[in-house]
């Protein structure tokens, strides 16, 4: 398995995070177009849940370990699938052979950490020119019954498992910021301990740790020599530039 590219688009980009269950249709359309203009060979797309996942998961207390409200679990799962469906539809309309993959049906966690994920279907998809579109979800959990699985954990798992060439994380901010709001252009596992206290959690409801949770996962990737780029996917052209391997913006997280 070679040369896999993973791109995560944050839920904050695809949805209106201030209103529960509201799509950001304009952005979904623009991003699908940018993806279609780039190199989609051996590409895996992952997206966050945004206002289709975080508010409802919070409402049913699913961010509390061991809270087994299975009606809430199903309703949350159905909502994130609605977002996935809208994104996949737009990708297909732009000529991409996009295929939905729902973690609830192929992954399990243990104490909130992704423990097992069936990836042979994902590998076959990319071998056959299909672009899998995976998302943050709720999944069964060996210890807690159920837990929330963020797209960031899926990024980490798949990038390590499939030995990704590069990883992109498109958010609604310009990258990882320092105290003065300036973008930190590069982070390594060595510099991370200084930067960690500066990372805040999201201003919107975020049950999976916001930027801090994201960087934690990406530093683990850098330790395994897989570089990742955190950039603003809300800025026109950035998604296309990432796919063209032409990133001179945002934050790169690399081994040294
Ligand atoms: O937006 C969260 O996924 P994320 C999934 O990638 C749910 O952190 C269900 C809130």
Short mmCIF file of N, CA, C and O and ligand atoms in Angstrom, two decimals, residues 8 11 47-50 53-54 57 76 80 136-138 148-152 206-208, ligand 1:
data_model
loop_
_atom_site.label_atom_id
_atom_site.label_comp_id
_atom_site.label_asym_id
_atom_site.label_seq_id
_atom_site.Cartn_x
_atom_site.Cartn_y
_atom_site.Cartn_z
N UNK A 8 -8.52 15.67 6.02
CA UNK A 8 -9.69 15.85 6.89
C UNK A 8 -10.22 17.28 6.73
O UNK A 8 -9.45 18.23 6.77
N UNK A 11 -15.58 19.84 10.69
CA UNK A 11 -17.03 20.06 10.73
C UNK A 11 -17.36 21.55 10.79
O UNK A 11 -18.41 21.99 10.32
N UNK A 47 -14.27 13.67 7.49
CA UNK A 47 -14.78 14.97 7.92
C UNK A 47 -15.27 14.91 9.36
O UNK A 47 -15.63 13.85 9.87
N UNK A 48 -15.27 16.08 9.97
CA UNK A 48 -15.75 16.19 11.35
C UNK A 48 -17.26 16.25 11.38
O UNK A 48 -17.93 16.19 10.34
N UNK A 49 -17.80 16.40 12.59
CA UNK A 49 -19.25 16.33 12.77
C UNK A 49 -19.89 17.72 12.84
O UNK A 49 -21.07 17.87 12.52
N UNK A 50 -19.14 18.71 13.26
CA UNK A 50 -19.68 20.07 13.37
C UNK A 50 -21.00 20.11 14.11
O UNK A 50 -21.22 19.37 15.08
N UNK A 53 -23.06 16.89 15.03
CA UNK A 53 -22.64 15.86 15.98
C UNK A 53 -22.40 16.36 17.39
O UNK A 53 -22.86 15.76 18.35
N UNK A 54 -21.70 17.48 17.52
CA UNK A 54 -21.28 17.92 18.87
C UNK A 54 -22.45 18.34 19.76
O UNK A 54 -22.54 17.86 20.91
N UNK A 57 -24.57 15.18 20.70
CA UNK A 57 -23.82 14.26 21.57
C UNK A 57 -23.78 14.82 22.99
O UNK A 57 -23.94 14.09 23.98
N UNK A 76 -27.62 10.54 17.14
CA UNK A 76 -26.37 11.23 16.80
C UNK A 76 -25.76 10.61 15.53
O UNK A 76 -25.35 11.32 14.61
N UNK A 80 -24.90 12.55 11.96
CA UNK A 80 -23.60 12.68 11.28
C UNK A 80 -23.65 12.01 9.91
O UNK A 80 -22.97 12.45 8.97
N UNK A 136 -16.31 11.61 11.74
CA UNK A 136 -16.41 11.45 13.19
C UNK A 136 -17.76 10.85 13.50
O UNK A 136 -18.75 11.17 12.85
N UNK A 137 -17.82 9.97 14.51
CA UNK A 137 -19.06 9.20 14.72
C UNK A 137 -19.16 8.79 16.20
O UNK A 137 -18.27 9.10 17.01
N UNK A 138 -20.20 8.09 16.53
CA UNK A 138 -20.28 7.38 17.80
C UNK A 138 -20.03 5.91 17.47
O UNK A 138 -20.47 5.44 16.41
N UNK A 148 -17.59 8.52 21.78
CA UNK A 148 -17.48 9.38 20.60
C UNK A 148 -16.11 9.16 19.98
O UNK A 148 -15.10 9.12 20.66
N UNK A 149 -16.12 8.99 18.68
CA UNK A 149 -14.86 8.81 17.95
C UNK A 149 -14.66 10.02 17.04
O UNK A 149 -15.45 10.23 16.11
N UNK A 150 -13.63 10.79 17.31
CA UNK A 150 -13.42 11.99 16.48
C UNK A 150 -12.75 11.61 15.17
O UNK A 150 -12.01 10.61 15.08
N UNK A 151 -13.00 12.42 14.17
CA UNK A 151 -12.34 12.22 12.88
C UNK A 151 -10.82 12.29 13.04
O UNK A 151 -10.09 11.65 12.28
N UNK A 152 -10.36 13.07 14.03
CA UNK A 152 -8.90 13.19 14.23
C UNK A 152 -8.27 11.85 14.62
O UNK A 152 -7.17 11.53 14.20
N UNK A 206 -17.70 21.47 21.66
CA UNK A 206 -16.81 20.52 21.02
C UNK A 206 -16.52 19.39 22.00
O UNK A 206 -15.86 19.60 23.00
N UNK A 207 -17.06 18.20 21.70
CA UNK A 207 -16.93 17.09 22.64
C UNK A 207 -15.65 16.28 22.41
O UNK A 207 -15.44 15.28 23.09
N UNK A 208 -14.82 16.70 21.46
CA UNK A 208 -13.62 15.91 21.19
C UNK A 208 -12.33 16.71 21.31
O UNK A 208 -11.29 16.33 20.78
O1 LIG B 1 -15.93 16.53 14.77
C1 LIG B 1 -17.00 14.11 16.49
O2 LIG B 1 -16.10 14.09 15.41
P1 LIG B 1 -15.11 15.34 15.17
C2 LIG B 1 -18.11 13.06 16.32
O3 LIG B 1 -14.19 14.88 14.08
C3 LIG B 1 -19.34 13.35 17.10
O4 LIG B 1 -14.37 15.57 16.45
C4 LIG B 1 -20.41 12.36 17.00
C5 LIG B 1 -19.53 14.40 17.86
#
